[in-house]
Each structure stands twice: as C-alpha cells, then as structure tokens.
PDB file of C-alpha atoms in Angstrom:
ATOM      1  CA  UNK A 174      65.623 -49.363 -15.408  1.00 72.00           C
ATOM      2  CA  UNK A 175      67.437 -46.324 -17.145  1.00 79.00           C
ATOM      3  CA  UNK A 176      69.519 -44.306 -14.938  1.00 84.00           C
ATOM      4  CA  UNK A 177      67.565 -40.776 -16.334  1.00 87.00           C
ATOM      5  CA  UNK A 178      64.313 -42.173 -14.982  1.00 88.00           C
ATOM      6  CA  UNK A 179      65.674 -42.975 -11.347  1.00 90.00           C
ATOM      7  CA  UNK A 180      67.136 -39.599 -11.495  1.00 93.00           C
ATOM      8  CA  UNK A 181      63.791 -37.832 -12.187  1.00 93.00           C
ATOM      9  CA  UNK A 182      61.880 -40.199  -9.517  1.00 94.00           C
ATOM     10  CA  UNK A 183      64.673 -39.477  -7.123  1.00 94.00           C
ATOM     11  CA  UNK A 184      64.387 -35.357  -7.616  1.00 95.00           C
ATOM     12  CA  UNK A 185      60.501 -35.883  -7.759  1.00 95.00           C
ATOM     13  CA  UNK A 186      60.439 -37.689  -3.776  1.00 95.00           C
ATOM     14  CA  UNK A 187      62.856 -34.695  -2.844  1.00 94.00           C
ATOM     15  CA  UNK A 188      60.384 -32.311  -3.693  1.00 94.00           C
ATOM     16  CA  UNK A 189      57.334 -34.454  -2.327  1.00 92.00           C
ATOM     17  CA  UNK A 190      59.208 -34.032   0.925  1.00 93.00           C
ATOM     18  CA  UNK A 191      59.728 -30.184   0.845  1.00 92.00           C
ATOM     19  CA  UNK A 192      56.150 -30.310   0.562  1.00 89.00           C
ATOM     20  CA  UNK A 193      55.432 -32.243   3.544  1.00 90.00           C
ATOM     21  CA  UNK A 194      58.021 -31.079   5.943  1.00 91.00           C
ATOM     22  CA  UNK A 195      56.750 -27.759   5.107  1.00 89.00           C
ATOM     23  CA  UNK A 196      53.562 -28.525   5.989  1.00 87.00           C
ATOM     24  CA  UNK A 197      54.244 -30.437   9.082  1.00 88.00           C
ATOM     25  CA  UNK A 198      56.783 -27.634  10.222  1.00 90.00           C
ATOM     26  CA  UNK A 199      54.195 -24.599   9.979  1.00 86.00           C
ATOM     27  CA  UNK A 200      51.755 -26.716  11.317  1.00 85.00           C
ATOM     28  CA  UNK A 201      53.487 -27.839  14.336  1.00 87.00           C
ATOM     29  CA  UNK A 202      54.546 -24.483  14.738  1.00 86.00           C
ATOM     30  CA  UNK A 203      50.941 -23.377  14.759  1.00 83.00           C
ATOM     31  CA  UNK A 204      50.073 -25.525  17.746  1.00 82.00           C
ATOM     32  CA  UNK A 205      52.135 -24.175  20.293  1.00 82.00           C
ATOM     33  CA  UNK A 206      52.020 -20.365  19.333  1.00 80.00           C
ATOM     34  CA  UNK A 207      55.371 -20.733  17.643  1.00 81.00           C
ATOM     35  CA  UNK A 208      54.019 -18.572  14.482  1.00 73.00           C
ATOM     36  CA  UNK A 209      53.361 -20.800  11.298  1.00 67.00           C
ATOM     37  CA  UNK A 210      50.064 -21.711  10.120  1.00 67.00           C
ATOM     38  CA  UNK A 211      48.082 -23.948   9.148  1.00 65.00           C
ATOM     39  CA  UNK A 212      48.826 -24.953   5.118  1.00 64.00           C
ATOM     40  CA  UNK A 213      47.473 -27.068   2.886  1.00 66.00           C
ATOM     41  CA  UNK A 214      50.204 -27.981  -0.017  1.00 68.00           C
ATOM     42  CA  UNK A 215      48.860 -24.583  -2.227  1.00 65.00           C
ATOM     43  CA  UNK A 216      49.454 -22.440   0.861  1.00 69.00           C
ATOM     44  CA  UNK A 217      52.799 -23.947   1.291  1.00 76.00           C
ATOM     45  CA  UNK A 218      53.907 -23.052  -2.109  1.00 72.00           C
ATOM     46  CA  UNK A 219      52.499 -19.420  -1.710  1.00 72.00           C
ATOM     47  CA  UNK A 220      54.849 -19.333   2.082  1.00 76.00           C
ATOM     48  CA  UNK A 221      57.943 -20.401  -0.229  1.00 80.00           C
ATOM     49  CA  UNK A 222      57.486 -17.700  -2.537  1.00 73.00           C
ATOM     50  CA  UNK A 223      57.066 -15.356   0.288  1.00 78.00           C
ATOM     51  CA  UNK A 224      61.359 -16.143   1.430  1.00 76.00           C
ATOM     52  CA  UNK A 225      64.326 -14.775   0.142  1.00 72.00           C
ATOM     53  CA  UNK A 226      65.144 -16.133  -3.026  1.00 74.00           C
ATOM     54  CA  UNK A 227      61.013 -17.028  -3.188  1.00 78.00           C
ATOM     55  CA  UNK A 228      60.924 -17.428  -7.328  1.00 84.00           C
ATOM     56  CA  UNK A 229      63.986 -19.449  -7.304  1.00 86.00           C
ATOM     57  CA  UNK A 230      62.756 -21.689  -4.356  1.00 85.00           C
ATOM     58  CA  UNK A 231      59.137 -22.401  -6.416  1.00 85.00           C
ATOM     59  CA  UNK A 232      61.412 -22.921  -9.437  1.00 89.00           C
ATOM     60  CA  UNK A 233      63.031 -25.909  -8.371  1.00 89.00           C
ATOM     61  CA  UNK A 234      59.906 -26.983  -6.351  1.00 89.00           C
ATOM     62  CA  UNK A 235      58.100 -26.948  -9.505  1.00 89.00           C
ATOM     63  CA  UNK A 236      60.556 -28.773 -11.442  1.00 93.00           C
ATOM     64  CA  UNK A 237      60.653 -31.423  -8.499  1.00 93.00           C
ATOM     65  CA  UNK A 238      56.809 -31.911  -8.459  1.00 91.00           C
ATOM     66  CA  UNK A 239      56.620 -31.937 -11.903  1.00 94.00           C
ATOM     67  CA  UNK A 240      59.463 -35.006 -12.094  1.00 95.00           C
ATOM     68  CA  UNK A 241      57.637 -36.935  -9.498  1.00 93.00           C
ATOM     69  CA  UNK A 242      54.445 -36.396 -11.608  1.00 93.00           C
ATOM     70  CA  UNK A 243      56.375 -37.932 -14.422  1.00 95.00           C
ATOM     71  CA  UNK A 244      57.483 -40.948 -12.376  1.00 94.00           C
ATOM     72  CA  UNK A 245      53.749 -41.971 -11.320  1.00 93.00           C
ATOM     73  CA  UNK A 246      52.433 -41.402 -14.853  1.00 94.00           C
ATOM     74  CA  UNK A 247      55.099 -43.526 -15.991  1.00 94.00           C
ATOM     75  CA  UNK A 248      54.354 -46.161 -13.202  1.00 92.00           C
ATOM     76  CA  UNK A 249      51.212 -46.221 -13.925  1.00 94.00           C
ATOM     77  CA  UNK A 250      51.304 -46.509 -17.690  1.00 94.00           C
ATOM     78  CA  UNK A 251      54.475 -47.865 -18.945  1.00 91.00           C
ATOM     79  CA  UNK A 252      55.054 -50.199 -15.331  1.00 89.00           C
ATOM     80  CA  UNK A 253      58.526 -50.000 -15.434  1.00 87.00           C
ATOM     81  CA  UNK A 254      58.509 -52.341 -12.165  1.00 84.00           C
ATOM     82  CA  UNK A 255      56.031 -54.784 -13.172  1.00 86.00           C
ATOM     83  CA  UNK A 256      53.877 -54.257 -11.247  1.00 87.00           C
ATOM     84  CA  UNK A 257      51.332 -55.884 -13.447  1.00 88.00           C
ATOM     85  CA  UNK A 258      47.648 -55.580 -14.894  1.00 87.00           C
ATOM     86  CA  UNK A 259      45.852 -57.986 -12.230  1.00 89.00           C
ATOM     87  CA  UNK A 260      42.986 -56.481  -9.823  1.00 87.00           C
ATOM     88  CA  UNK A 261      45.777 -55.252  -7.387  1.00 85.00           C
ATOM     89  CA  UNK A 262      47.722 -54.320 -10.042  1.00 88.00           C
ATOM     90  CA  UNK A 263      45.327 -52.309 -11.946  1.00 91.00           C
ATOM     91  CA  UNK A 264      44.030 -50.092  -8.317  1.00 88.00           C
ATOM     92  CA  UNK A 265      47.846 -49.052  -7.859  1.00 87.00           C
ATOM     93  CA  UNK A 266      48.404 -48.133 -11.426  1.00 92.00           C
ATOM     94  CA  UNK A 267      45.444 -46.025 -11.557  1.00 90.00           C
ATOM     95  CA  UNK A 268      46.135 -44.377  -7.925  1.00 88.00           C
ATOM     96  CA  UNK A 269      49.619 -43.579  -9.311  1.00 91.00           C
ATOM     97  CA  UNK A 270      47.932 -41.885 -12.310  1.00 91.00           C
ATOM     98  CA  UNK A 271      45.306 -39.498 -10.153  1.00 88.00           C
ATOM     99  CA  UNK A 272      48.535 -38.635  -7.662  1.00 87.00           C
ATOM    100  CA  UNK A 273      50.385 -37.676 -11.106  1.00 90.00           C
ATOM    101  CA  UNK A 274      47.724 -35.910 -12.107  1.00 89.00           C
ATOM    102  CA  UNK A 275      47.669 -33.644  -8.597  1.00 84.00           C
ATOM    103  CA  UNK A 276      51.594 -33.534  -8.232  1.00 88.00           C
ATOM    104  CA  UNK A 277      51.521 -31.863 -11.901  1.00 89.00           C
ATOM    105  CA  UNK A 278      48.820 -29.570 -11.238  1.00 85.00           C
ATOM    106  CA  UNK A 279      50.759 -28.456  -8.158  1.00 82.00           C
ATOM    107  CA  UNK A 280      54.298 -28.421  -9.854  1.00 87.00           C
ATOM    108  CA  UNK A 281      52.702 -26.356 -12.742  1.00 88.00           C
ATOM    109  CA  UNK A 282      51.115 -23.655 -10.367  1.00 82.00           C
ATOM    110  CA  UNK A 283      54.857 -23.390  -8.557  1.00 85.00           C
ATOM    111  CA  UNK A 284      55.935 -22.408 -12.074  1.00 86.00           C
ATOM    112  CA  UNK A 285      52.625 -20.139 -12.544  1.00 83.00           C
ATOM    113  CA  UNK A 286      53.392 -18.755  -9.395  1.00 79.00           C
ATOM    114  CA  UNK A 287      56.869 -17.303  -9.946  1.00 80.00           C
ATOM    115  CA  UNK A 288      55.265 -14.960 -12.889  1.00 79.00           C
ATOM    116  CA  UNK A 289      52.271 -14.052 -10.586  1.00 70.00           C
ATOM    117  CA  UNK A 290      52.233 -10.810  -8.975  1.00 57.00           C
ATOM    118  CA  UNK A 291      48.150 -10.817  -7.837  1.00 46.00           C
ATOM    119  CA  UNK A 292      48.874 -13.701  -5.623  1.00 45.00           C
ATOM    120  CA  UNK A 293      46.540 -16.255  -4.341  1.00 45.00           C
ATOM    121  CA  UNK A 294      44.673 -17.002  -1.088  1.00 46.00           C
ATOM    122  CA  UNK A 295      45.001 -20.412  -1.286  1.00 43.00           C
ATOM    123  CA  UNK A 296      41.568 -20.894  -0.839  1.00 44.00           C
ATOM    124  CA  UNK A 297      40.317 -24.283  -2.375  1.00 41.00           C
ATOM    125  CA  UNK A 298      37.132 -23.545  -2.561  1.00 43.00           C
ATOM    126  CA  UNK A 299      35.050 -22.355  -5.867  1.00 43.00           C
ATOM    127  CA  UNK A 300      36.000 -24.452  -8.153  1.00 40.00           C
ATOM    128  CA  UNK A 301      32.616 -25.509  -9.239  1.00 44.00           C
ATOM    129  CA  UNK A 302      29.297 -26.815  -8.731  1.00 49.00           C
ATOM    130  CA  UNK A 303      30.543 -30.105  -7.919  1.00 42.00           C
ATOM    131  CA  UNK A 304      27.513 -33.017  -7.846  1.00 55.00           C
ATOM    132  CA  UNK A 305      27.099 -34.557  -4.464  1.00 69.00           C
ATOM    133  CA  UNK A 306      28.230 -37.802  -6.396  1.00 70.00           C
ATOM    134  CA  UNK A 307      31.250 -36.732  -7.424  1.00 67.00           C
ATOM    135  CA  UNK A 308      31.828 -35.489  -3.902  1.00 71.00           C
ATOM    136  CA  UNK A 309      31.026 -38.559  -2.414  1.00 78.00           C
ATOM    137  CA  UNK A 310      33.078 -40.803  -4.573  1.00 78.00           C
ATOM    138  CA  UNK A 311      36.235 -38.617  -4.229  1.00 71.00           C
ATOM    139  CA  UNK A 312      35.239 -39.018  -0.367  1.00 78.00           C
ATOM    140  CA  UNK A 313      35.440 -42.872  -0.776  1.00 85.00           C
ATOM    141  CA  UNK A 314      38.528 -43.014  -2.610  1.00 81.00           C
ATOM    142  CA  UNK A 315      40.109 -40.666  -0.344  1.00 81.00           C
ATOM    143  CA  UNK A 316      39.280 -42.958   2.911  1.00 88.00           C
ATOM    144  CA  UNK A 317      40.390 -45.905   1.166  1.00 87.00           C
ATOM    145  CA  UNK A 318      43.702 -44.398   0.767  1.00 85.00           C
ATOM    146  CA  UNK A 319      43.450 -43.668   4.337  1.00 89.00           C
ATOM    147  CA  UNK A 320      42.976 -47.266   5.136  1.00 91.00           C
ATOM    148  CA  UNK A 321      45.986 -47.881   3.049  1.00 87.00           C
ATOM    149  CA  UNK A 322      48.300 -45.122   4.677  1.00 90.00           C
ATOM    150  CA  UNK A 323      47.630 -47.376   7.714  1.00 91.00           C
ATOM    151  CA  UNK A 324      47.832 -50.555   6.359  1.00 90.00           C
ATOM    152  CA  UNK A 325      51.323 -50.034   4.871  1.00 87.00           C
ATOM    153  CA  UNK A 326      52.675 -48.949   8.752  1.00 88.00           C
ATOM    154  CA  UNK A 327      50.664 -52.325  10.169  1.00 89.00           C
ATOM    155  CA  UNK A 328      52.364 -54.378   7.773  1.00 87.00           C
ATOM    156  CA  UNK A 329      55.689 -52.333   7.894  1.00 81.00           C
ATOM    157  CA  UNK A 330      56.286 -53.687   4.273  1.00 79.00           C
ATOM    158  CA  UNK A 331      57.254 -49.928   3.029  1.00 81.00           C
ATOM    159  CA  UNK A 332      60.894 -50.766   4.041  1.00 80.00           C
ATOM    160  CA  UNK A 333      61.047 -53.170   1.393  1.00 80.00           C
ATOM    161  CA  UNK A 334      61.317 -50.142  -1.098  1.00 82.00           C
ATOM    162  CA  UNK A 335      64.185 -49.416   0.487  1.00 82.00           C
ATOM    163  CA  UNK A 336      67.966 -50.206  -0.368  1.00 78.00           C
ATOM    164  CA  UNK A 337      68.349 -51.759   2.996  1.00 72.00           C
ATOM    165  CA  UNK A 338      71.914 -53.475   2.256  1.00 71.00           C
ATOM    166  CA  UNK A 339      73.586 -50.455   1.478  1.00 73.00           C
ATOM    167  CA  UNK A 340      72.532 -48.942   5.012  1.00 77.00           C
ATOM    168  CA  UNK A 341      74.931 -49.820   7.495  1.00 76.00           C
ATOM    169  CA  UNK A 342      73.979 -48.065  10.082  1.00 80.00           C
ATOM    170  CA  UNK A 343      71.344 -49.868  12.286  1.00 83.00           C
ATOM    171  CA  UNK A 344      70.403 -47.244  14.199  1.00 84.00           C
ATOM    172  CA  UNK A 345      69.592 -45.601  10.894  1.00 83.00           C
ATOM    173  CA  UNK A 346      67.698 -48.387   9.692  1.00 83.00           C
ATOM    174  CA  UNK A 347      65.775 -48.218  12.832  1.00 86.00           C
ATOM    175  CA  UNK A 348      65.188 -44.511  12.178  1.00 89.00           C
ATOM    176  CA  UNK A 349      64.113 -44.880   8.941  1.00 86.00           C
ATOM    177  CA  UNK A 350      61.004 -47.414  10.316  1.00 87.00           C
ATOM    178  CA  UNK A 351      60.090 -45.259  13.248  1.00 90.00           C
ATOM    179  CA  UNK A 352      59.585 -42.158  10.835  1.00 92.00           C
ATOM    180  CA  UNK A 353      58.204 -43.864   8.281  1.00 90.00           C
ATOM    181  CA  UNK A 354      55.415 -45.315  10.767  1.00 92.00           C
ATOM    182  CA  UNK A 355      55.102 -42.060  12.071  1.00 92.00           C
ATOM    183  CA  UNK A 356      54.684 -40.229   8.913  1.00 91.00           C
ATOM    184  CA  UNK A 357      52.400 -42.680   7.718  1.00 92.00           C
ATOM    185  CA  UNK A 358      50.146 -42.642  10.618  1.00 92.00           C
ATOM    186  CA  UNK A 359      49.786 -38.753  10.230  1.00 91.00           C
ATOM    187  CA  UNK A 360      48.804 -38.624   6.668  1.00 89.00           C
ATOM    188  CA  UNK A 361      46.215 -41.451   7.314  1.00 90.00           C
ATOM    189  CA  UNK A 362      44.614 -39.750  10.064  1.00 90.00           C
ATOM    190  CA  UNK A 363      44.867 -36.115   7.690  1.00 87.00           C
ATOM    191  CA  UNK A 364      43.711 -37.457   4.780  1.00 86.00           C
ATOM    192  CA  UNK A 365      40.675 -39.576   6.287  1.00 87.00           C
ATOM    193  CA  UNK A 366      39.381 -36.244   7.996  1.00 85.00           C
ATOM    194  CA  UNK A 367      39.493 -34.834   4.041  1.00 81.00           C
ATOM    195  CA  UNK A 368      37.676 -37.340   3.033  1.00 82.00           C
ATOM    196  CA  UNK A 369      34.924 -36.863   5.879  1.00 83.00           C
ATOM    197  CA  UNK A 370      34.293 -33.698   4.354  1.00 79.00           C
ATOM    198  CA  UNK A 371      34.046 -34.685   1.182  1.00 76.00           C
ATOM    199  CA  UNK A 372      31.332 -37.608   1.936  1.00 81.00           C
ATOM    200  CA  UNK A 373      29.890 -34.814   4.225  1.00 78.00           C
ATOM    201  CA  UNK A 374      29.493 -32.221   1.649  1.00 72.00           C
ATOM    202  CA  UNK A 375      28.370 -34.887  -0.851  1.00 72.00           C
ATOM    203  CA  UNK A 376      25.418 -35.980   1.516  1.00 76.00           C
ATOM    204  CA  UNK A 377      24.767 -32.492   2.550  1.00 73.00           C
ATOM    205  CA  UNK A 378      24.439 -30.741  -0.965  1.00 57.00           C
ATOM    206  CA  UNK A 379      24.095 -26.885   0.591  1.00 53.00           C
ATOM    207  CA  UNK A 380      27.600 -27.391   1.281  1.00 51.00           C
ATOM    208  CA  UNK A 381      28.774 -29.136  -1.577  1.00 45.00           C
ATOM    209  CA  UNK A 382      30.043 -26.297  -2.981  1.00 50.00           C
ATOM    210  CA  UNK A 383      33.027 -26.394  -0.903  1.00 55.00           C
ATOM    211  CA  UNK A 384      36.099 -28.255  -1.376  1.00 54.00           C
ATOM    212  CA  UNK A 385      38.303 -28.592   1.900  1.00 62.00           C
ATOM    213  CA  UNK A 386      41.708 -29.824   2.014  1.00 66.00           C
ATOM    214  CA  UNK A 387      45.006 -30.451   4.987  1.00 71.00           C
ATOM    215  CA  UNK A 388      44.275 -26.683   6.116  1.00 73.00           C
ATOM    216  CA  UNK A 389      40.599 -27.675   7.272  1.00 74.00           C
ATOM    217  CA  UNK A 390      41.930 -30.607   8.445  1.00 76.00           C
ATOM    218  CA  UNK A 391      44.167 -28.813  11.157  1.00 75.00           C
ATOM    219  CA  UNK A 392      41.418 -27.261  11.793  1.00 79.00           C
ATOM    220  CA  UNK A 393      39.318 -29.751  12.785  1.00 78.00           C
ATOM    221  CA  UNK A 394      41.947 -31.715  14.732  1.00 78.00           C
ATOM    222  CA  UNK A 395      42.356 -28.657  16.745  1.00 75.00           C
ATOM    223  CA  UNK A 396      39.033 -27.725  17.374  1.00 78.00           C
ATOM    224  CA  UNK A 397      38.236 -31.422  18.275  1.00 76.00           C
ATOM    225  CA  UNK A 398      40.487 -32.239  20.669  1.00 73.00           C
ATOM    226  CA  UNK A 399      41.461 -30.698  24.048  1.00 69.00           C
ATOM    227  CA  UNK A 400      45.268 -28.629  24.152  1.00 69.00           C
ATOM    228  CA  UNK A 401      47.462 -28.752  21.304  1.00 81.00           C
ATOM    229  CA  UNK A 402      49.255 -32.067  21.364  1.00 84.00           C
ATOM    230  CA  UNK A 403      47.343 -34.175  19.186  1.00 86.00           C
ATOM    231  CA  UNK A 404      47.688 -31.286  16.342  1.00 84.00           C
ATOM    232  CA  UNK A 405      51.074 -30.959  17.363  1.00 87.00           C
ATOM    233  CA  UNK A 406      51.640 -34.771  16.804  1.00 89.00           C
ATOM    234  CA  UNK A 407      49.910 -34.970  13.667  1.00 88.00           C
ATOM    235  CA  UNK A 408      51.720 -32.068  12.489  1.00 88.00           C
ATOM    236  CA  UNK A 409      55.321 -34.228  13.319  1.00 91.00           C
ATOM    237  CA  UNK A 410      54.128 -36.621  11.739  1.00 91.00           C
ATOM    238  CA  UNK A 411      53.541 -35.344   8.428  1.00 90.00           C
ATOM    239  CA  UNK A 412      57.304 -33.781   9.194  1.00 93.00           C
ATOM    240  CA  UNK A 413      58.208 -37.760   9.534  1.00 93.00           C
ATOM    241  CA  UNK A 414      56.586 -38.003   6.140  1.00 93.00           C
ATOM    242  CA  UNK A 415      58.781 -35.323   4.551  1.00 93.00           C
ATOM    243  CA  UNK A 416      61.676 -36.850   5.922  1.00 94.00           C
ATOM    244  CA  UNK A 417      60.563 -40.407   4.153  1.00 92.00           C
ATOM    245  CA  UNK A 418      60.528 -38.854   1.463  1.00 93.00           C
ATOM    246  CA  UNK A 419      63.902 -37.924   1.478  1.00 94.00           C
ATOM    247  CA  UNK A 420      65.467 -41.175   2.333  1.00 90.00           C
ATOM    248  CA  UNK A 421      63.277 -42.496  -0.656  1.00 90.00           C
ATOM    249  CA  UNK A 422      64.955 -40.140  -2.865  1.00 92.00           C
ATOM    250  CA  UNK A 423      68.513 -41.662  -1.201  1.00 89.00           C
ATOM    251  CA  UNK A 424      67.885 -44.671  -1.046  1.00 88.00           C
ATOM    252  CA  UNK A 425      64.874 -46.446  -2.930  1.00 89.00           C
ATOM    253  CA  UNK A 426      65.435 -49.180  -4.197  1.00 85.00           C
ATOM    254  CA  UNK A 427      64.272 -49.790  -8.288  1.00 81.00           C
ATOM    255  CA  UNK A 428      62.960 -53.064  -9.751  1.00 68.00           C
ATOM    256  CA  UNK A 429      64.910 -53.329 -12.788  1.00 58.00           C
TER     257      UNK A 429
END
C-alpha cells in the first residue's frame, strides 16, 4: 500500500481519537461535578473552538477527520486490503462508506466552524421530517453496530490490526488490550442507547422529529442509574476509545 495513503489513515485515527477522548474527558468530568459536560462529537468541536488557539485547533481537527473520511471511502471502494466483495465483505465496505460519509460531514463543519462567528448550539435536532421508517432503519443499523462494538472485545480479534512485533513492551501490549476492551465496551453500550431512540422515535411518530445523539445518551445513563459511576465508567471508556485510536494511528498494521 502507498506510503501517502497510510499517512492520511494514520492522521485520520489521530483525529478520531481527539474526538473521543474529548468526549469521554468532559463527560467523565460531568459525573463527578468536575465541570465538563455532556458532548456529543458537534458539541465537542464547538468546546475546541472555545480554547486558546480555538480556529487553529478545529483546523487541524478538520483536516484529521476529513483524512480519516478519505481512508474509509477508499476502504470501502477501492479495498486496498482486500477485503473482498463476499456477503461479509460487502456489510464492512458499505459501513466504512456511511462512517466516511459522517467523519466528512464532521471534518467539513470543523472547517465551517473556524469562519463562523453566530455559533451553534449543537443541537441535533431539526433536521427534518424524518419518516418513522427511516428512523427505524437507522435504529437497526445502529444496534447492529452495537452488537459488533461488542463482538470485536468478545473475540479480542481487534489486536490483530495491530503491529504487534514491533511492540516490545508487554506490559504495553497488555495495555493496549485492556483499553481497547474498555473503549469498545463503552461505545457499544453509547451507541445502542442511540439507537433505542431512534427505533423509539420511529415507532412513536410525535417524536420522530427528533434526532438524539452521545449527549442524550449521557443523559439517559445518568438519569437511569443510581450515583454517578456507571456514567463515569462509560465516560472512561470512550476515553479508552480515544486512546485506541491513537495507538492505531502508531501502530496499525496495513495489508499490503
């Protein structure tokens, strides 16, 4: 595989993982009255343009996002790893397409964002009269990759992605599995509560109207469960996620 297209998927899981750490970060923070708050991924990129050096931060973000948006469209289309054009083949190509398709939409409002002075709530909803079907099936394909997320820790076979020979460190190695498992865990459990309310708001129509995201989510796991340690745990975990991220942008391994 060429060198230039390593580089851009390497950049684009860099960014993934600002995005995540982020989020887990404010979120944890949230839990135990630290400050922070509950943020979806646009509310994230709104809190980086709030810092010093804000435009220059969502700059680079977008860039990032917009690379790993690249790297899926190419894995889904060109398949520079084989990955092939069976059934199996086929569901991960076109799940690498729709995530390219969000991570560009995202990267392009960081860019948006650094020549916007009205701002934005980050408020997902209103955008559109969505059908209850189209609510629905977003809500099924959003549990099934919830299924997956937990799959892929079961089977532990996301290590496999990584360059484990050129890690010598074992209690790195070790590390690496715990956080991955951990991160995985946490975005399972996030993004099957997303898609709960988007079956929900596809079965009830008056509230199809809505489109919730990983802020409601918080908000449910909060107001669900008794103190705030599962929040809190979920919230680390999507901080282990960020962190995968990073060592996939170290030390992924590419099928040439």
């Amino acid at each position: 595989m060429d060198s230039k297209i390593k580089t851009v998927a390497r950049v684009g899981y860099g960014a993934k993982g600002v995005v995540y750490g982020v989020t887990g970060i404010l979120a944890f923070m949230t839990a135990f009255n630290l400050g922070g708050q509950k943020a979806g991924k646009l509310q994230v990129i709104q809190f980086l343009e709030e810092q010093s050096f804000g435009k220059l931060i969502l700059a680079v973000l977008g860039i990032g996002l917009i690379c790993y948006a690249v790297w899926r469209f190419m894995q889904s289309i060109s398949d520079p790893e084989g990955i092939g054009s069976d059934g199996k083949g086929t569901i991960k190509r076109i799940s690498f397409f729709i995530s390219g398709a969000v991570y560009l939409a995202l990267g392009i409002f960081s860019i948006v964002e650094i020549f916007s002075n009205a701002g934005n709530n980050g408020d997902s909803s209103g955008l559109g009269n969505f059908s209850s079907y189209i609510f629905i099936g977003i809500g099924i394909a959003l549990a099934t990759k919830s299924v997956y997320q937990f799959i892929k820790a079961y089977k532990g076979d996301f290590l496999e992605k990584f360059k484990i020979a050129e890690i010598s460190s074992a209690t790195l190695k070790t590390s690496l599995k715990r956080i991955g498992y951990a991160g995985l865990v946490s975005r399972g459990i996030v993004v099957g509560i997303i898609a709960y309310f988007f079956i929900k708001g596809g079965i009830n129509t008056s509230s199809s109207g809505e489109m919730k995201g990983t802020t409601e989510a918080f908000s449910f796991i909060q107001e669900n469960t008794s103190g705030p340690w599962i929040f809190g745990l979920v919230a680390l975990g999507l901080l282990c996620y960020g962190i995968y991220m990073f060592a996939m942008a170290k030390y992924r391994s590419f099928d040439d």
